[in-house]
XYZ file of C-alpha atoms in Angstrom:
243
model
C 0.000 0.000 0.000
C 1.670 3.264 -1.217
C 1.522 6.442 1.208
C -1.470 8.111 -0.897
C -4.100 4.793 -0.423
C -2.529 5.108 3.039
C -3.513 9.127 3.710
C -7.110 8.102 1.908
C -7.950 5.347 3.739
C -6.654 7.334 7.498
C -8.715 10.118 6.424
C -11.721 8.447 5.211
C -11.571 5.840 8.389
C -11.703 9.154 10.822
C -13.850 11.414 9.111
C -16.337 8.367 9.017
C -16.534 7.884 12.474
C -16.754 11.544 13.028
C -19.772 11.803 11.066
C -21.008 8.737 12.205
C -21.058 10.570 15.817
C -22.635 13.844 14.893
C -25.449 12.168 12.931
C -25.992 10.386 15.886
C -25.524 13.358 18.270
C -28.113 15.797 15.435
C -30.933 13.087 15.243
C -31.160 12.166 18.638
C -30.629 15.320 20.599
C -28.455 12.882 23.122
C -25.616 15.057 24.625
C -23.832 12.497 26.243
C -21.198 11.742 24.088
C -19.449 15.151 24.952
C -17.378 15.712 27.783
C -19.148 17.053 30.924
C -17.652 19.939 31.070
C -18.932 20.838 27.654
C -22.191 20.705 28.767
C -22.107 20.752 32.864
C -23.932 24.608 32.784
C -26.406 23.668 30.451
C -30.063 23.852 31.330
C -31.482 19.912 30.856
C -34.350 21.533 28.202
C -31.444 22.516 25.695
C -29.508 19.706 25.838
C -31.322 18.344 22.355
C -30.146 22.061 20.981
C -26.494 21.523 22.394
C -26.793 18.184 20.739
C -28.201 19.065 17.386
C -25.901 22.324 16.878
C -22.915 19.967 17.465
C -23.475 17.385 15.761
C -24.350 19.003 12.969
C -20.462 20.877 13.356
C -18.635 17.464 13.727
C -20.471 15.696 10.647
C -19.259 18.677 8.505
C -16.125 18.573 10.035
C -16.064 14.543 9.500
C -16.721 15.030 5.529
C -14.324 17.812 5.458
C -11.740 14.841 7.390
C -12.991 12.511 4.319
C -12.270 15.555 1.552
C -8.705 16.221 2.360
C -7.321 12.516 1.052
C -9.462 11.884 -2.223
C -9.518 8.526 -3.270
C -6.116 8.547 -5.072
C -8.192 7.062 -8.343
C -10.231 10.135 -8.695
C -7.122 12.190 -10.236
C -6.683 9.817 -12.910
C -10.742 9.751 -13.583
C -11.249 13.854 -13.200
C -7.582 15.388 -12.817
C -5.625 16.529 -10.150
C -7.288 19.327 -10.286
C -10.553 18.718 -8.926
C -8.667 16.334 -6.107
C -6.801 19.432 -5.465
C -9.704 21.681 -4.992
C -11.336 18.834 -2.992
C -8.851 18.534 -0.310
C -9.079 22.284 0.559
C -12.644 22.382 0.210
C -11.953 19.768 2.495
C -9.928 21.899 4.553
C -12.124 24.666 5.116
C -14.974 22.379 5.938
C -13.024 20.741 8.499
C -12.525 24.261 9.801
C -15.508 25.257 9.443
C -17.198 22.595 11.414
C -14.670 22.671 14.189
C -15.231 26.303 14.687
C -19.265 25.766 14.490
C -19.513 23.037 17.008
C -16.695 24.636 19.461
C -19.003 28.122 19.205
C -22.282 25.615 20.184
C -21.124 24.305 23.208
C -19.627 28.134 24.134
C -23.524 29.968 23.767
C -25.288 26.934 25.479
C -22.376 25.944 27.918
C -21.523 29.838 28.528
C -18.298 28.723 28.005
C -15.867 25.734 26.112
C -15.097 24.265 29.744
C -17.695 24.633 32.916
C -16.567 23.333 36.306
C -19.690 24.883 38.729
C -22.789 27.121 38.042
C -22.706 29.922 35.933
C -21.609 33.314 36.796
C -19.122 32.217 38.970
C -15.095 31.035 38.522
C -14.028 27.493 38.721
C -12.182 26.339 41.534
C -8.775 26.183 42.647
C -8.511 22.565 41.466
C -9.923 23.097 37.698
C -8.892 26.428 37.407
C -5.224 24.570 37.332
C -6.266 21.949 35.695
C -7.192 23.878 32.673
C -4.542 26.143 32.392
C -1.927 23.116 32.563
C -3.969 21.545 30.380
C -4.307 24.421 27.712
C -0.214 25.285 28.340
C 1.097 21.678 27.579
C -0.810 21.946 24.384
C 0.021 24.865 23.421
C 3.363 24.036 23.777
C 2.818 21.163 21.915
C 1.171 22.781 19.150
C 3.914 25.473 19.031
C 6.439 22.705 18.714
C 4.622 20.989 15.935
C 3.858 23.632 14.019
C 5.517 27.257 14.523
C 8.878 25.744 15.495
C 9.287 23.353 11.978
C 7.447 25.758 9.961
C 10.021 29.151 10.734
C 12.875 26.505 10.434
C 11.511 25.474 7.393
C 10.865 29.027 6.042
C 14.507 30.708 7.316
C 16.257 27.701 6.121
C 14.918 27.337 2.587
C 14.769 23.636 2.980
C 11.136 21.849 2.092
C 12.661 18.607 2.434
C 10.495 17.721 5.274
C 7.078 17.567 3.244
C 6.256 14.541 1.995
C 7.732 13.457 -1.817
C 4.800 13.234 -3.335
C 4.837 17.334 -2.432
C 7.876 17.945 -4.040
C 7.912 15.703 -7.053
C 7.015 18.513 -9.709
C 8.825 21.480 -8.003
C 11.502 22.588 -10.076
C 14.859 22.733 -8.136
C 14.905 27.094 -8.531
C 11.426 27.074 -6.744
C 11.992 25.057 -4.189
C 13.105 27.858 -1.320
C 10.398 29.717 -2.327
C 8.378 26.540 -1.741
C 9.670 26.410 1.857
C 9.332 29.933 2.634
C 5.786 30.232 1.856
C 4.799 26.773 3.370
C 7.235 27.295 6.412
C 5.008 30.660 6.913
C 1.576 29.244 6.429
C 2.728 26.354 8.829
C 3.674 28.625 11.428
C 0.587 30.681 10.948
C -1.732 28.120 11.300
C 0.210 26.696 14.463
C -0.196 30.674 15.736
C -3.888 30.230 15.278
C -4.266 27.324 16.902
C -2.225 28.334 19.701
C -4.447 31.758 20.296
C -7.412 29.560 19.908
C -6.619 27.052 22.725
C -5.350 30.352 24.460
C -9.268 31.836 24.468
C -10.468 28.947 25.373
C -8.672 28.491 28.372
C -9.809 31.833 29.605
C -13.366 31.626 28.874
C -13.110 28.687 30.945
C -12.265 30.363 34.196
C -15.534 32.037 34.250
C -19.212 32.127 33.045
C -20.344 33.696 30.415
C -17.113 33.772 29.144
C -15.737 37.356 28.687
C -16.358 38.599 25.200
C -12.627 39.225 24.368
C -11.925 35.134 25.110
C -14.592 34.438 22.556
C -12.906 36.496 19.784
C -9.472 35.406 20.673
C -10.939 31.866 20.269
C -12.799 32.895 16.627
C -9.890 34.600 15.294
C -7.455 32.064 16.748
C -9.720 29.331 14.553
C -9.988 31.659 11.534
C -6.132 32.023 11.501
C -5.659 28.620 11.733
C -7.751 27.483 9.089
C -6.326 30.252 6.988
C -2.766 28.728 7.645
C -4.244 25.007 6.567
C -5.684 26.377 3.359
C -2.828 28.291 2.254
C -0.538 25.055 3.528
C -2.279 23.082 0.582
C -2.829 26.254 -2.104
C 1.173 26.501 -1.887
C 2.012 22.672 -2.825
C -0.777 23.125 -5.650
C 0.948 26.457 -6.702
C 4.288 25.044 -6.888
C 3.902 21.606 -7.381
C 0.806 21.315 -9.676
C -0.755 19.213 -7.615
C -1.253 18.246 -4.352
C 0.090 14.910 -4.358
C 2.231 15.001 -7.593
């Protein structure tokens, strides 16, 4: 199995099961497949609305999952092309859905984590809890993303995409190719980082403060920015997305 069938078949398998859940989650009204604390301030007569609105955000995100791999035989039926578009369609679904369900469980929940009633702060115990929580990620996330994708773009050196990325790039374009992907890389890691950021601070009290709520909005904007321009580059340069 070659790494594209590979990609398809990892995308397709998760995206499945994401949709799988949110149909679930959209028909049924039943809230319990989220985490308490997405839903431990919620009143139990919207509980089928916290349910619904989500779902409906991971099954788009799920088929956005399922868009971003095509079926490797489709750019040999239609062209690379239309797989090309696909996958960041794909991306800004994925996004999109993400974004939709995360801002669901914020208006119901009053805010992306609840530890007590609303109106008040969490306790000593959670408050910690969330903002170790939300730090190890984000240092994660920064070490993923913004770390590899400045080295990437100051160094000139793509060589840490995947072949099938680089296989039509002619040799002159190929800093240019890490500059601009290196960027986008690191601006999607800084969105994801600001977004985690705003949700960890809308979590220490309910409502959460407006300013926490656009942090988190931009911070998913940005990053789903970064991810579209990721892919738009490779196409640019490479003529395709997977060569």
């Amino acid at each position: 199995m070659d790494a594209e069938m590979g990609e398809f078949l990892a995308a397709f398998g998760i995206g499945i099961c994401i949709v799988v859940l949110g149909a679930y989650m959209a028909v049924t009204g039943d809230a319990r497949m989220l985490h308490e604390y997405h839903r431990a301030a919620v009143p139990a007569a919207q509980m089928p609305a916290l349910a619904r609105a989500t779902g409906i955000g991971l099954a788009a995100s799920g088929v956005g999952c399922m868009m971003l791999a095509p079926f490797p035989g489709l750019a040999d039926a239609l062209g690379t092309g239309f797989t090309d578009v696909l996958s960041i369609v794909g991306a800004a679904l994925l996004v999109l859905g993400i974004g939709f369900a995360l801002g669901a469980v914020i208006k119901f929940n009053g805010s992306l984590f609840s530890f007590g009633p609303a109106g008040v702060s969490a306790g000593a115990s959670p408050r910690w809890a969330t903002i170790g929580f939300a730090i190890l990620i984000c240092v994660v996330a920064v070490c993923a993303t913004v770390v590899p994708g400045i080295m990437m773009a100051v160094s000139g050196d793509p060589s840490a995409l995947h072949g099938y990325h680089l296989v039509n790039v002619a040799a002159r374009d190929l800093p240019a190719l890490a500059r601009w992907e290196g960027g986008s890389m690191a601006v999607m890691g800084a969105g994801l980082v600001a977004g985690i950021l705003g949700g960890m601070f809308g979590a220490l009290r309910r409502p959460s403060p407006a300013w926490t709520k656009a942090l988190m909005a931009t911070g998913i904007a940005v990053f789903g920015a970064g991810l579209v321009a990721m892919l738009a580059v490779i196409v640019y340069f490479n003529g395709s997305l997977m060569g």
